[in-house]
Amino acid sequence: MTTQYPASSVHISNLHKSYGAVEVLKGINLDVQPGEVLCLIGPSGSGKSTLLRCVNLLETPEQGEIVVAGHNVLSPDVDINALRQTVGMVFQQFNLFPHLTVLENCTVAQQKVLKRDKQQAKDITLKNLQKVGLADKAQRYPEQLSGGQQQRVAIARALSMNPQLMLFDEPTSALDPETVGEVLTIMRELAEEGMTMIVVTHEMDFARDVADRVIFMDQGVVVEEGPASQVIGSPQQERTQDFLSRVLHPTQTRAQ
């Protein structure tokens, strides 16, 4: 059965973020349509992760506008807890509580933030653990799981909050190569089901196959954007071409 997720759109205008004297985001403008999968690619330090962290206010930009599902994220009156119910985030590291079971990791925020009772939170969690193929691990602790399984738990935890938008910050970068595929499979399924997603990734095959649109960032600016087939398959900008040649053909590049 296909899940239908509530539609959410994202509008970002003239976004600036600095750390001290270093300007990390230099006037970013982008829109994400409801149900769209947007992949952000680019070298480390280009501002991709910072951009994601601004969307759910883990970082506060100095200038600009961010609107998620009609709500101005940067308004002084914004309810941060309500915003984070709308926006789910999956990090590079899994950020699971080591002293809690898988079930407890997924139910604690539902009970504290959404005020769901224990049974309701459990039922929703088990449904989402089933979705990521881990219903049989509900009573395990994070240390008893592989990295790929922990990341799938993190996805189930985010989904249990009923988000309208999912942010993925290089969700496979800390994984063993053998477990990358199981996480990407879950993300593909979410995309097929209509979840609005912004994904920072180095997985070019995933971006090519799943993204509706790809943005290449470098040094805090958008260098190139368009359909995945164009940006990855036939990039127009020299900087994009250079980056992709190194990512897609690393052995060949080293040999030159």
Short mmCIF file of C-alpha atoms in Angstrom, two decimals:
data_model
loop_
_atom_site.label_atom_id
_atom_site.label_comp_id
_atom_site.label_asym_id
_atom_site.label_seq_id
_atom_site.Cartn_x
_atom_site.Cartn_y
_atom_site.Cartn_z
CA MET A 1 0.00 0.00 0.00
CA THR A 2 1.37 3.39 -1.00
CA THR A 3 1.55 6.04 1.70
CA GLN A 4 0.37 9.52 0.78
CA TYR A 5 2.32 12.25 2.55
CA PRO A 6 0.99 15.76 3.17
CA ALA A 7 2.27 18.21 0.57
CA SER A 8 4.89 20.72 1.60
CA SER A 9 6.78 23.33 -0.36
CA VAL A 10 9.97 25.22 0.45
CA HIS A 11 10.94 28.74 -0.59
CA ILE A 12 14.41 30.12 0.17
CA SER A 13 15.38 33.65 -0.81
CA ASN A 14 18.70 35.54 -0.50
CA LEU A 15 19.97 33.30 2.31
CA HIS A 16 23.24 34.32 3.95
CA LYS A 17 25.07 32.50 6.73
CA SER A 18 28.53 33.18 8.15
CA TYR A 19 30.73 31.62 10.80
CA GLY A 20 32.84 34.48 12.04
CA ALA A 21 34.49 36.10 9.04
CA VAL A 22 33.76 33.13 6.76
CA GLU A 23 30.61 33.50 4.68
CA VAL A 24 29.32 29.97 4.09
CA LEU A 25 26.07 30.80 2.24
CA LYS A 26 26.20 33.76 -0.14
CA GLY A 27 22.65 34.61 -1.14
CA ILE A 28 21.04 31.23 -1.86
CA ASN A 29 17.73 31.23 -3.75
CA LEU A 30 15.76 28.04 -4.37
CA ASP A 31 12.26 26.62 -4.38
CA VAL A 32 11.17 23.04 -3.77
CA GLN A 33 7.75 21.97 -4.99
CA PRO A 34 5.44 19.66 -3.02
CA GLY A 35 6.48 16.06 -3.56
CA GLU A 36 9.76 17.04 -5.25
CA VAL A 37 13.08 15.35 -4.51
CA LEU A 38 15.94 17.85 -4.65
CA CYS A 39 19.53 16.62 -4.36
CA LEU A 40 22.33 18.97 -3.36
CA ILE A 41 25.78 17.95 -4.57
CA GLY A 42 29.17 19.60 -4.38
CA PRO A 43 32.52 19.47 -2.61
CA SER A 44 32.88 19.43 1.17
CA GLY A 45 32.61 22.92 2.60
CA SER A 46 30.37 24.23 -0.17
CA GLY A 47 27.51 25.07 2.23
CA LYS A 48 25.16 22.15 1.50
CA SER A 49 24.79 20.90 5.08
CA THR A 50 24.60 24.44 6.44
CA LEU A 51 21.72 25.14 4.07
CA LEU A 52 19.82 22.12 5.40
CA ARG A 53 20.49 23.10 8.99
CA CYS A 54 19.08 26.58 8.35
CA VAL A 55 15.80 25.11 7.08
CA ASN A 56 14.96 23.63 10.48
CA LEU A 57 16.76 26.31 12.51
CA LEU A 58 19.66 24.22 13.73
CA GLU A 59 21.59 27.20 12.35
CA THR A 60 20.30 30.77 12.23
CA PRO A 61 21.13 32.72 9.06
CA GLU A 62 22.01 36.42 9.21
CA GLN A 63 19.84 37.37 6.25
CA GLY A 64 17.19 35.94 3.96
CA GLU A 65 13.85 34.20 3.98
CA ILE A 66 12.86 30.56 4.45
CA VAL A 67 9.23 29.52 4.05
CA VAL A 68 8.20 25.91 4.72
CA ALA A 69 4.60 24.88 4.04
CA GLY A 70 3.56 28.53 4.18
CA HIS A 71 5.31 29.25 7.49
CA ASN A 72 8.12 31.80 7.70
CA VAL A 73 10.87 29.87 9.49
CA LEU A 74 12.80 33.02 10.40
CA SER A 75 9.88 34.94 11.85
CA PRO A 76 10.45 35.99 15.49
CA ASP A 77 7.08 34.44 16.26
CA VAL A 78 7.87 31.02 14.78
CA ASP A 79 7.15 28.02 17.01
CA ILE A 80 10.37 26.02 16.64
CA ASN A 81 8.83 22.84 18.07
CA ALA A 82 5.90 23.08 15.65
CA LEU A 83 8.33 23.67 12.78
CA ARG A 84 10.37 20.60 13.68
CA GLN A 85 7.20 18.52 13.67
CA THR A 86 6.78 19.55 10.03
CA VAL A 87 10.42 18.95 9.09
CA GLY A 88 12.14 15.63 9.70
CA MET A 89 15.92 15.39 9.53
CA VAL A 90 18.30 12.46 9.16
CA PHE A 91 21.95 13.20 9.90
CA GLN A 92 25.29 11.70 8.87
CA GLN A 93 25.61 10.25 12.33
CA PHE A 94 22.55 8.42 13.55
CA ASN A 95 22.02 10.42 16.77
CA LEU A 96 20.22 7.57 18.52
CA PHE A 97 20.12 7.46 22.32
CA PRO A 98 22.42 4.55 23.23
CA HIS A 99 20.64 3.82 26.51
CA LEU A 100 17.20 3.49 24.86
CA THR A 101 15.84 0.62 22.80
CA VAL A 102 14.91 1.13 19.15
CA LEU A 103 11.26 1.38 20.18
CA GLU A 104 12.02 3.94 22.89
CA ASN A 105 14.22 5.99 20.54
CA CYS A 106 11.25 6.30 18.18
CA THR A 107 8.52 6.95 20.75
CA VAL A 108 10.10 9.47 23.13
CA ALA A 109 9.64 12.53 20.89
CA GLN A 110 6.13 11.46 19.90
CA GLN A 111 5.09 11.37 23.55
CA LYS A 112 6.92 14.52 24.66
CA VAL A 113 6.37 16.75 21.62
CA LEU A 114 3.21 15.45 19.97
CA LYS A 115 1.66 14.35 23.31
CA ARG A 116 0.71 10.95 21.94
CA ASP A 117 -0.07 8.30 24.53
CA LYS A 118 2.32 5.39 24.94
CA GLN A 119 0.27 2.87 22.95
CA GLN A 120 -0.38 5.23 20.05
CA ALA A 121 3.30 6.13 19.83
CA LYS A 122 4.21 2.43 19.93
CA ASP A 123 1.73 1.55 17.17
CA ILE A 124 3.02 4.34 14.90
CA THR A 125 6.63 3.35 15.59
CA LEU A 126 6.04 -0.32 14.80
CA LYS A 127 4.36 0.66 11.54
CA ASN A 128 7.39 2.74 10.54
CA LEU A 129 9.88 0.12 11.71
CA GLN A 130 8.00 -2.34 9.51
CA LYS A 131 8.38 0.15 6.66
CA VAL A 132 12.16 0.20 7.02
CA GLY A 133 12.36 -3.57 7.57
CA LEU A 134 13.26 -3.49 11.27
CA ALA A 135 10.06 -4.39 13.14
CA ASP A 136 11.90 -7.38 14.65
CA LYS A 137 14.57 -5.09 16.16
CA ALA A 138 12.23 -2.97 18.31
CA GLN A 139 13.69 -4.20 21.60
CA ARG A 140 17.34 -4.01 20.52
CA TYR A 141 19.73 -1.25 21.55
CA PRO A 142 21.62 0.83 18.95
CA GLU A 143 24.96 -0.89 19.70
CA GLN A 144 23.36 -4.21 18.72
CA LEU A 145 22.61 -2.93 15.20
CA SER A 146 24.75 -2.34 12.13
CA GLY A 147 25.30 1.21 10.93
CA GLY A 148 22.79 0.73 8.13
CA GLN A 149 20.19 -0.56 10.58
CA GLN A 150 20.80 2.39 12.91
CA GLN A 151 20.29 4.82 10.05
CA ARG A 152 17.05 3.06 9.08
CA VAL A 153 15.90 3.44 12.70
CA ALA A 154 16.72 7.16 12.45
CA ILE A 155 14.53 7.37 9.33
CA ALA A 156 11.69 5.52 11.08
CA ARG A 157 12.01 7.88 14.05
CA ALA A 158 11.72 10.92 11.78
CA LEU A 159 8.74 9.44 9.91
CA SER A 160 6.96 8.74 13.20
CA MET A 161 6.62 12.51 13.70
CA ASN A 162 4.53 12.74 10.48
CA PRO A 163 6.78 15.28 8.73
CA GLN A 164 5.76 17.09 5.57
CA LEU A 165 9.39 17.57 4.53
CA MET A 166 12.40 15.28 5.01
CA LEU A 167 15.97 16.58 5.07
CA PHE A 168 18.81 14.09 4.59
CA ASP A 169 22.34 15.26 5.35
CA GLU A 170 24.67 12.75 3.66
CA PRO A 171 22.80 9.87 5.32
CA THR A 172 25.12 7.19 3.89
CA SER A 173 28.51 8.84 4.42
CA ALA A 174 29.18 7.08 7.75
CA LEU A 175 28.07 3.66 6.53
CA ASP A 176 29.96 0.59 5.44
CA PRO A 177 29.64 0.24 1.64
CA GLU A 178 27.64 -2.96 2.09
CA THR A 179 24.90 -1.17 4.06
CA VAL A 180 24.58 1.96 1.90
CA GLY A 181 22.11 0.27 -0.43
CA GLU A 182 19.59 -0.60 2.27
CA VAL A 183 19.30 3.05 3.32
CA LEU A 184 19.08 4.32 -0.26
CA THR A 185 16.30 1.79 -0.94
CA ILE A 186 14.20 3.27 1.86
CA MET A 187 14.83 6.77 0.51
CA ARG A 188 13.80 5.68 -3.00
CA GLU A 189 10.55 4.29 -1.58
CA LEU A 190 9.83 7.55 0.24
CA ALA A 191 10.40 9.46 -3.00
CA GLU A 192 8.03 7.16 -4.87
CA GLU A 193 5.39 7.72 -2.18
CA GLY A 194 5.50 11.49 -2.66
CA MET A 195 7.56 12.69 0.30
CA THR A 196 9.08 16.14 -0.28
CA MET A 197 12.82 15.65 0.21
CA ILE A 198 16.02 17.70 0.18
CA VAL A 199 19.02 15.40 0.11
CA VAL A 200 22.69 16.28 0.50
CA THR A 201 24.52 13.35 -1.05
CA HIS A 202 27.66 12.09 -2.74
CA GLU A 203 25.70 9.12 -4.14
CA MET A 204 25.55 10.20 -7.77
CA ASP A 205 23.62 7.13 -8.93
CA PHE A 206 20.91 7.90 -6.38
CA ALA A 207 20.78 11.56 -7.44
CA ARG A 208 20.64 10.61 -11.12
CA ASP A 209 17.89 8.01 -10.64
CA VAL A 210 15.69 9.55 -7.94
CA ALA A 211 16.08 13.35 -7.92
CA ASP A 212 13.61 15.49 -9.81
CA ARG A 213 16.24 18.22 -9.73
CA VAL A 214 19.90 18.52 -8.79
CA ILE A 215 21.73 21.59 -7.52
CA PHE A 216 25.52 21.80 -7.62
CA MET A 217 26.91 24.12 -4.94
CA ASP A 218 30.44 25.41 -4.51
CA GLN A 219 31.85 28.04 -2.14
CA GLY A 220 28.42 29.02 -0.84
CA VAL A 221 26.65 29.64 -4.13
CA VAL A 222 24.50 27.67 -6.57
CA VAL A 223 26.71 27.05 -9.60
CA GLU A 224 24.30 24.95 -11.65
CA GLU A 225 20.83 23.46 -11.30
CA GLY A 226 18.43 21.50 -13.43
CA PRO A 227 17.13 17.97 -14.07
CA ALA A 228 19.48 15.24 -12.90
CA SER A 229 20.01 14.06 -16.46
CA GLN A 230 21.37 17.50 -17.33
CA VAL A 231 23.41 18.44 -14.26
CA ILE A 232 24.98 15.01 -13.80
CA GLY A 233 24.75 13.70 -17.34
CA SER A 234 25.65 16.83 -19.28
CA PRO A 235 26.83 19.63 -16.96
CA GLN A 236 27.20 23.05 -18.53
CA GLN A 237 29.51 24.75 -16.02
CA GLU A 238 33.22 23.98 -15.98
CA ARG A 239 33.28 23.76 -12.17
CA THR A 240 30.47 21.18 -12.23
CA GLN A 241 32.26 19.21 -14.94
CA ASP A 242 35.48 19.17 -12.91
CA PHE A 243 33.72 18.03 -9.71
CA LEU A 244 31.79 15.25 -11.45
CA SER A 245 34.88 14.00 -13.27
CA ARG A 246 36.54 13.51 -9.89
CA VAL A 247 33.49 11.93 -8.26
CA LEU A 248 32.42 9.68 -11.13
CA HIS A 249 35.88 8.70 -12.37
CA PRO A 250 38.18 8.99 -9.33
CA THR A 251 40.69 6.34 -10.49
CA GLN A 252 40.98 7.88 -13.92
CA THR A 253 41.40 11.36 -12.40
CA ARG A 254 44.20 10.19 -10.07
CA ALA A 255 46.00 8.55 -12.96
CA GLN A 256 46.14 11.74 -15.00
#
